């Protein structure tokens, strides 16, 4: 079985500060990992994904995440937060085989303070 | 940019009533999914669909749920007899192919409220 744990249901940062959203995974097979963002009243939008290539993955809007097998982590970072980054962020994992249901974490709400 | 659309955005129904949630996946996508998110909880997988049949379903997807692709564009989720605990946000998603590397594109969701 696969699962992800997102540490911190709510993270608050100042505008211009580093954003760090934590995700740890559990998987019995090599995982594929994703970060999705949900802005208010919108669907889930893919930020980035890890598919067993480079361990440092760059995504949209200046976000990146690093796959660390030894730590079973896939934390999301952004060097400088913008007000528009305020949203709900979801980490997800799936198997690297045919059926691909995504298993999501509980989400982390990011607030950006001016 | 192509996107997944869902209607209605909000559905209110009485317990025991049937509801149909509609989705229009991205046109060249072949795989379709339904997920749901009960308020304050995780987004959970319900069912995946390919080539006019269910590929995989979760424990949540019991006999009161069904999915259908009635025509070339729509993908529907039917709940036959709604329960209070069915109140949730329901997300439709679609992807081009069936491997773990392919992105699932999500719609904006339908908020279902069962009274």
mmCIF file of C-alpha atoms in Angstrom:
data_model
loop_
_atom_site.group_PDB
_atom_site.id
_atom_site.type_symbol
_atom_site.label_atom_id
_atom_site.label_comp_id
_atom_site.label_asym_id
_atom_site.label_seq_id
_atom_site.Cartn_x
_atom_site.Cartn_y
_atom_site.Cartn_z
ATOM 1 C CA UNK A 1 0.000 0.000 0.000
ATOM 2 C CA UNK A 2 1.088 3.554 -0.595
ATOM 3 C CA UNK A 3 0.547 6.650 1.475
ATOM 4 C CA UNK A 4 1.808 10.168 1.950
ATOM 5 C CA UNK A 5 1.967 12.272 5.074
ATOM 6 C CA UNK A 6 2.028 16.030 4.906
ATOM 7 C CA UNK A 7 3.423 17.618 8.025
ATOM 8 C CA UNK A 8 1.551 20.747 8.989
ATOM 9 C CA UNK A 9 -2.008 21.400 7.916
ATOM 10 C CA UNK A 10 -1.308 25.127 7.822
ATOM 11 C CA UNK A 11 1.913 26.965 7.041
ATOM 12 C CA UNK A 12 2.223 30.726 7.179
ATOM 13 C CA UNK A 13 5.144 32.640 5.674
ATOM 14 C CA UNK A 14 5.952 36.254 4.989
ATOM 15 C CA UNK A 15 6.060 37.511 1.430
ATOM 16 C CA UNK A 16 9.582 36.983 0.101
ATOM 17 C CA UNK A 17 10.395 34.244 2.609
ATOM 18 C CA UNK A 18 11.275 30.655 1.863
ATOM 19 C CA UNK A 19 8.383 28.253 1.404
ATOM 20 C CA UNK A 20 8.887 24.700 2.661
ATOM 21 C CA UNK A 21 6.011 22.228 2.562
ATOM 22 C CA UNK A 22 6.814 18.762 3.830
ATOM 23 C CA UNK A 23 5.754 15.438 2.380
ATOM 24 C CA UNK A 24 6.881 11.965 3.394
ATOM 25 C CA UNK A 25 5.803 8.901 1.494
ATOM 26 C CA UNK A 26 5.461 5.219 2.113
ATOM 27 C CA UNK A 27 5.605 2.829 -0.794
ATOM 28 C CA UNK A 28 6.521 -0.814 -1.304
ATOM 29 C CA UNK A 29 7.418 -0.123 -4.929
ATOM 30 C CA UNK A 30 9.335 2.737 -6.535
ATOM 31 C CA UNK A 31 6.939 5.628 -6.283
ATOM 32 C CA UNK A 32 5.847 8.339 -8.614
ATOM 33 C CA UNK A 33 5.295 11.521 -6.634
ATOM 34 C CA UNK A 34 3.311 14.637 -7.377
ATOM 35 C CA UNK A 35 2.544 18.025 -5.927
ATOM 36 C CA UNK A 36 -0.779 19.611 -6.804
ATOM 37 C CA UNK A 37 -2.051 23.071 -5.893
ATOM 38 C CA UNK A 38 -5.646 24.111 -5.394
ATOM 39 C CA UNK A 39 -6.553 27.771 -5.543
ATOM 40 C CA UNK A 40 -9.904 28.834 -4.073
ATOM 41 C CA UNK A 41 -12.877 27.534 -6.062
ATOM 42 C CA UNK A 42 -10.633 25.829 -8.589
ATOM 43 C CA UNK A 43 -9.572 22.279 -9.376
ATOM 44 C CA UNK A 44 -6.275 20.612 -8.605
ATOM 45 C CA UNK A 45 -3.419 21.839 -10.770
ATOM 46 C CA UNK A 46 -0.178 19.921 -11.180
ATOM 47 C CA UNK A 47 2.872 21.792 -9.876
ATOM 48 C CA UNK A 48 5.473 19.115 -10.548
ATOM 49 C CA UNK A 49 6.077 15.384 -10.614
ATOM 50 C CA UNK A 50 8.860 12.912 -9.913
ATOM 51 C CA UNK A 51 9.025 9.942 -12.260
ATOM 52 C CA UNK A 52 12.355 8.294 -11.356
ATOM 53 C CA UNK A 53 14.523 10.563 -13.472
ATOM 54 C CA UNK A 54 16.255 13.555 -11.861
ATOM 55 C CA UNK A 55 15.781 13.712 -8.109
ATOM 56 C CA UNK A 56 15.466 17.494 -8.142
ATOM 57 C CA UNK A 57 12.290 18.384 -9.969
ATOM 58 C CA UNK A 58 11.420 21.879 -11.101
ATOM 59 C CA UNK A 59 7.811 22.859 -11.541
ATOM 60 C CA UNK A 60 5.674 25.817 -12.395
ATOM 61 C CA UNK A 61 5.571 29.143 -10.554
ATOM 62 C CA UNK A 62 9.132 28.765 -9.217
ATOM 63 C CA UNK A 63 8.446 25.660 -7.117
ATOM 64 C CA UNK A 64 10.751 22.680 -6.909
ATOM 65 C CA UNK A 65 10.925 19.449 -4.952
ATOM 66 C CA UNK A 66 13.676 16.984 -4.184
ATOM 67 C CA UNK A 67 13.154 13.236 -4.005
ATOM 68 C CA UNK A 68 15.188 11.763 -1.140
ATOM 69 C CA UNK A 69 14.870 8.020 -1.001
ATOM 70 C CA UNK A 70 16.896 7.709 2.199
ATOM 71 C CA UNK A 71 14.466 10.034 3.952
ATOM 72 C CA UNK A 72 11.356 8.910 2.027
ATOM 73 C CA UNK A 73 10.646 12.575 1.469
ATOM 74 C CA UNK A 74 9.517 14.819 -1.339
ATOM 75 C CA UNK A 75 9.412 18.292 0.177
ATOM 76 C CA UNK A 76 8.209 21.264 -1.863
ATOM 77 C CA UNK A 77 10.173 24.507 -1.766
ATOM 78 C CA UNK A 78 10.147 27.958 -3.254
ATOM 79 C CA UNK A 79 12.872 30.505 -2.471
ATOM 80 C CA UNK A 80 10.604 33.543 -2.257
ATOM 81 C CA UNK A 81 6.891 33.468 -1.512
ATOM 82 C CA UNK A 82 4.418 35.628 -3.377
ATOM 83 C CA UNK A 83 0.935 36.578 -2.264
ATOM 84 C CA UNK A 84 -0.464 34.611 -5.190
ATOM 85 C CA UNK A 85 1.056 31.400 -3.767
ATOM 86 C CA UNK A 86 -1.593 31.321 -1.057
ATOM 87 C CA UNK A 87 -3.469 28.078 -1.713
ATOM 88 C CA UNK A 88 -3.892 24.468 -0.619
ATOM 89 C CA UNK A 89 -1.040 22.140 -1.600
ATOM 90 C CA UNK A 90 -1.416 18.393 -1.947
ATOM 91 C CA UNK A 91 1.274 15.760 -2.160
ATOM 92 C CA UNK A 92 0.314 12.539 -3.930
ATOM 93 C CA UNK A 93 1.880 9.175 -4.759
ATOM 94 C CA UNK A 94 1.074 6.489 -7.269
ATOM 95 C CA UNK A 95 2.419 3.161 -8.433
ATOM 96 C CA UNK A 96 4.645 3.058 -11.465
ATOM 97 C CA UNK A 97 2.539 0.463 -13.202
ATOM 98 C CA UNK A 98 -0.692 0.345 -15.166
ATOM 99 C CA UNK A 99 -3.397 1.387 -12.751
ATOM 100 C CA UNK A 100 -2.697 4.831 -11.470
ATOM 101 C CA UNK A 101 -5.003 5.992 -8.731
ATOM 102 C CA UNK A 102 -3.392 8.880 -6.913
ATOM 103 C CA UNK A 103 -3.094 8.597 -3.152
ATOM 104 C CA UNK A 104 -3.205 12.067 -1.640
ATOM 105 C CA UNK A 105 -2.005 13.600 1.565
ATOM 106 C CA UNK A 106 -4.328 15.703 3.682
ATOM 107 C CA UNK A 107 -3.063 18.924 2.207
ATOM 108 C CA UNK A 108 -1.264 21.957 3.575
ATOM 109 C CA UNK A 109 -2.810 25.386 3.454
ATOM 110 C CA UNK A 110 -0.202 28.031 2.692
ATOM 111 C CA UNK A 111 -0.846 31.572 3.836
ATOM 112 C CA UNK A 112 1.399 34.408 2.698
ATOM 113 C CA UNK A 113 1.566 37.498 4.869
ATOM 114 C CA UNK A 114 2.370 40.856 3.355
ATOM 115 C CA UNK B 1 -5.525 25.422 -22.893
ATOM 116 C CA UNK B 2 -7.742 22.343 -22.726
ATOM 117 C CA UNK B 3 -9.357 21.728 -19.385
ATOM 118 C CA UNK B 4 -11.661 19.331 -17.618
ATOM 119 C CA UNK B 5 -15.066 20.806 -16.902
ATOM 120 C CA UNK B 6 -17.682 19.678 -14.395
ATOM 121 C CA UNK B 7 -21.342 20.480 -13.891
ATOM 122 C CA UNK B 8 -23.016 21.494 -11.730
ATOM 123 C CA UNK B 9 -20.607 23.371 -9.494
ATOM 124 C CA UNK B 10 -22.909 22.798 -6.531
ATOM 125 C CA UNK B 11 -25.671 20.234 -6.104
ATOM 126 C CA UNK B 12 -28.031 20.078 -3.158
ATOM 127 C CA UNK B 13 -30.195 16.991 -2.769
ATOM 128 C CA UNK B 14 -32.336 15.197 -0.261
ATOM 129 C CA UNK B 15 -31.171 11.966 1.307
ATOM 130 C CA UNK B 16 -32.284 8.984 -0.755
ATOM 131 C CA UNK B 17 -32.415 10.885 -4.029
ATOM 132 C CA UNK B 18 -30.364 10.010 -7.080
ATOM 133 C CA UNK B 19 -27.789 12.458 -8.371
ATOM 134 C CA UNK B 20 -25.725 12.528 -11.531
ATOM 135 C CA UNK B 21 -22.504 14.486 -11.641
ATOM 136 C CA UNK B 22 -21.211 15.357 -15.056
ATOM 137 C CA UNK B 23 -17.719 15.801 -16.408
ATOM 138 C CA UNK B 24 -16.282 16.626 -19.793
ATOM 139 C CA UNK B 25 -12.707 15.289 -19.922
ATOM 140 C CA UNK B 26 -10.014 16.708 -22.160
ATOM 141 C CA UNK B 27 -10.874 15.602 -25.668
ATOM 142 C CA UNK B 28 -7.895 13.393 -26.555
ATOM 143 C CA UNK B 29 -7.662 11.750 -23.145
ATOM 144 C CA UNK B 30 -8.490 8.089 -22.768
ATOM 145 C CA UNK B 31 -8.549 7.533 -19.024
ATOM 146 C CA UNK B 32 -11.030 9.042 -16.632
ATOM 147 C CA UNK B 33 -11.228 9.176 -12.888
ATOM 148 C CA UNK B 34 -13.468 10.271 -10.055
ATOM 149 C CA UNK B 35 -12.146 11.371 -6.702
ATOM 150 C CA UNK B 36 -13.900 12.896 -3.757
ATOM 151 C CA UNK B 37 -12.936 15.045 -0.787
ATOM 152 C CA UNK B 38 -15.064 15.107 2.300
ATOM 153 C CA UNK B 39 -14.680 18.423 4.088
ATOM 154 C CA UNK B 40 -11.488 18.459 6.108
ATOM 155 C CA UNK B 41 -10.316 15.089 4.829
ATOM 156 C CA UNK B 42 -8.028 13.744 2.110
ATOM 157 C CA UNK B 43 -8.823 13.606 -1.569
ATOM 158 C CA UNK B 44 -9.788 9.945 -2.105
ATOM 159 C CA UNK B 45 -9.847 7.872 -5.269
ATOM 160 C CA UNK B 46 -13.205 6.418 -6.247
ATOM 161 C CA UNK B 47 -12.907 4.866 -9.685
ATOM 162 C CA UNK B 48 -10.971 4.853 -12.941
ATOM 163 C CA UNK B 49 -12.456 4.153 -16.345
ATOM 164 C CA UNK B 50 -10.975 3.141 -19.678
ATOM 165 C CA UNK B 51 -12.349 1.774 -22.904
ATOM 166 C CA UNK B 52 -15.905 1.907 -21.596
ATOM 167 C CA UNK B 53 -15.281 -0.116 -18.502
ATOM 168 C CA UNK B 54 -14.089 0.334 -14.955
ATOM 169 C CA UNK B 55 -10.328 -0.180 -14.616
ATOM 170 C CA UNK B 56 -10.083 0.049 -10.880
ATOM 171 C CA UNK B 57 -12.300 1.067 -7.996
ATOM 172 C CA UNK B 58 -11.813 1.731 -4.337
ATOM 173 C CA UNK B 59 -13.696 0.344 -1.360
ATOM 174 C CA UNK B 60 -15.744 3.533 -1.322
ATOM 175 C CA UNK B 61 -17.166 2.799 -4.776
ATOM 176 C CA UNK B 62 -19.918 0.434 -3.735
ATOM 177 C CA UNK B 63 -23.112 -0.601 -5.486
ATOM 178 C CA UNK B 64 -24.753 2.770 -5.054
ATOM 179 C CA UNK B 65 -22.187 4.332 -7.372
ATOM 180 C CA UNK B 66 -21.935 3.886 -11.115
ATOM 181 C CA UNK B 67 -20.053 5.565 -13.928
ATOM 182 C CA UNK B 68 -20.861 5.939 -17.562
ATOM 183 C CA UNK B 69 -19.590 7.520 -20.717
ATOM 184 C CA UNK B 70 -22.906 8.072 -22.450
ATOM 185 C CA UNK B 71 -21.442 9.775 -25.489
ATOM 186 C CA UNK B 72 -18.111 10.821 -26.912
ATOM 187 C CA UNK B 73 -17.588 13.709 -24.548
ATOM 188 C CA UNK B 74 -19.315 13.235 -21.189
ATOM 189 C CA UNK B 75 -18.304 11.101 -18.236
ATOM 190 C CA UNK B 76 -20.820 10.780 -15.428
ATOM 191 C CA UNK B 77 -20.913 9.616 -11.840
ATOM 192 C CA UNK B 78 -24.288 8.476 -10.544
ATOM 193 C CA UNK B 79 -25.145 8.014 -6.914
ATOM 194 C CA UNK B 80 -28.374 6.031 -6.743
ATOM 195 C CA UNK B 81 -29.590 6.760 -3.238
ATOM 196 C CA UNK B 82 -27.625 9.497 -1.570
ATOM 197 C CA UNK B 83 -26.656 9.384 2.075
ATOM 198 C CA UNK B 84 -25.623 12.194 4.361
ATOM 199 C CA UNK B 85 -22.054 10.920 4.285
ATOM 200 C CA UNK B 86 -21.936 11.350 0.505
ATOM 201 C CA UNK B 87 -21.677 15.094 1.041
ATOM 202 C CA UNK B 88 -18.302 16.000 -0.415
ATOM 203 C CA UNK B 89 -16.480 17.700 -3.263
ATOM 204 C CA UNK B 90 -16.315 15.364 -6.242
ATOM 205 C CA UNK B 91 -13.459 15.802 -8.693
ATOM 206 C CA UNK B 92 -13.260 14.382 -12.180
ATOM 207 C CA UNK B 93 -9.867 13.875 -13.805
ATOM 208 C CA UNK B 94 -8.554 12.621 -17.101
ATOM 209 C CA UNK B 95 -5.210 11.539 -18.499
ATOM 210 C CA UNK B 96 -3.835 10.602 -21.883
ATOM 211 C CA UNK B 97 -2.337 7.252 -21.005
ATOM 212 C CA UNK B 98 -2.369 4.716 -18.277
ATOM 213 C CA UNK B 99 1.103 4.878 -16.790
ATOM 214 C CA UNK B 100 2.074 6.491 -13.561
ATOM 215 C CA UNK B 101 3.990 9.188 -15.369
ATOM 216 C CA UNK B 102 1.020 10.703 -17.096
ATOM 217 C CA UNK B 103 -0.518 13.717 -15.501
ATOM 218 C CA UNK B 104 -4.078 13.540 -14.327
ATOM 219 C CA UNK B 105 -5.831 16.810 -15.086
ATOM 220 C CA UNK B 106 -8.540 17.720 -12.631
ATOM 221 C CA UNK B 107 -11.764 19.606 -13.037
ATOM 222 C CA UNK B 108 -12.930 22.296 -10.600
ATOM 223 C CA UNK B 109 -15.177 19.887 -8.737
ATOM 224 C CA UNK B 110 -18.846 19.549 -7.862
ATOM 225 C CA UNK B 111 -19.812 20.229 -4.294
ATOM 226 C CA UNK B 112 -22.543 17.770 -3.311
ATOM 227 C CA UNK B 113 -24.614 18.563 -0.261
ATOM 228 C CA UNK B 114 -27.000 15.881 0.982
ATOM 229 C CA UNK B 115 -29.677 17.092 3.388
#
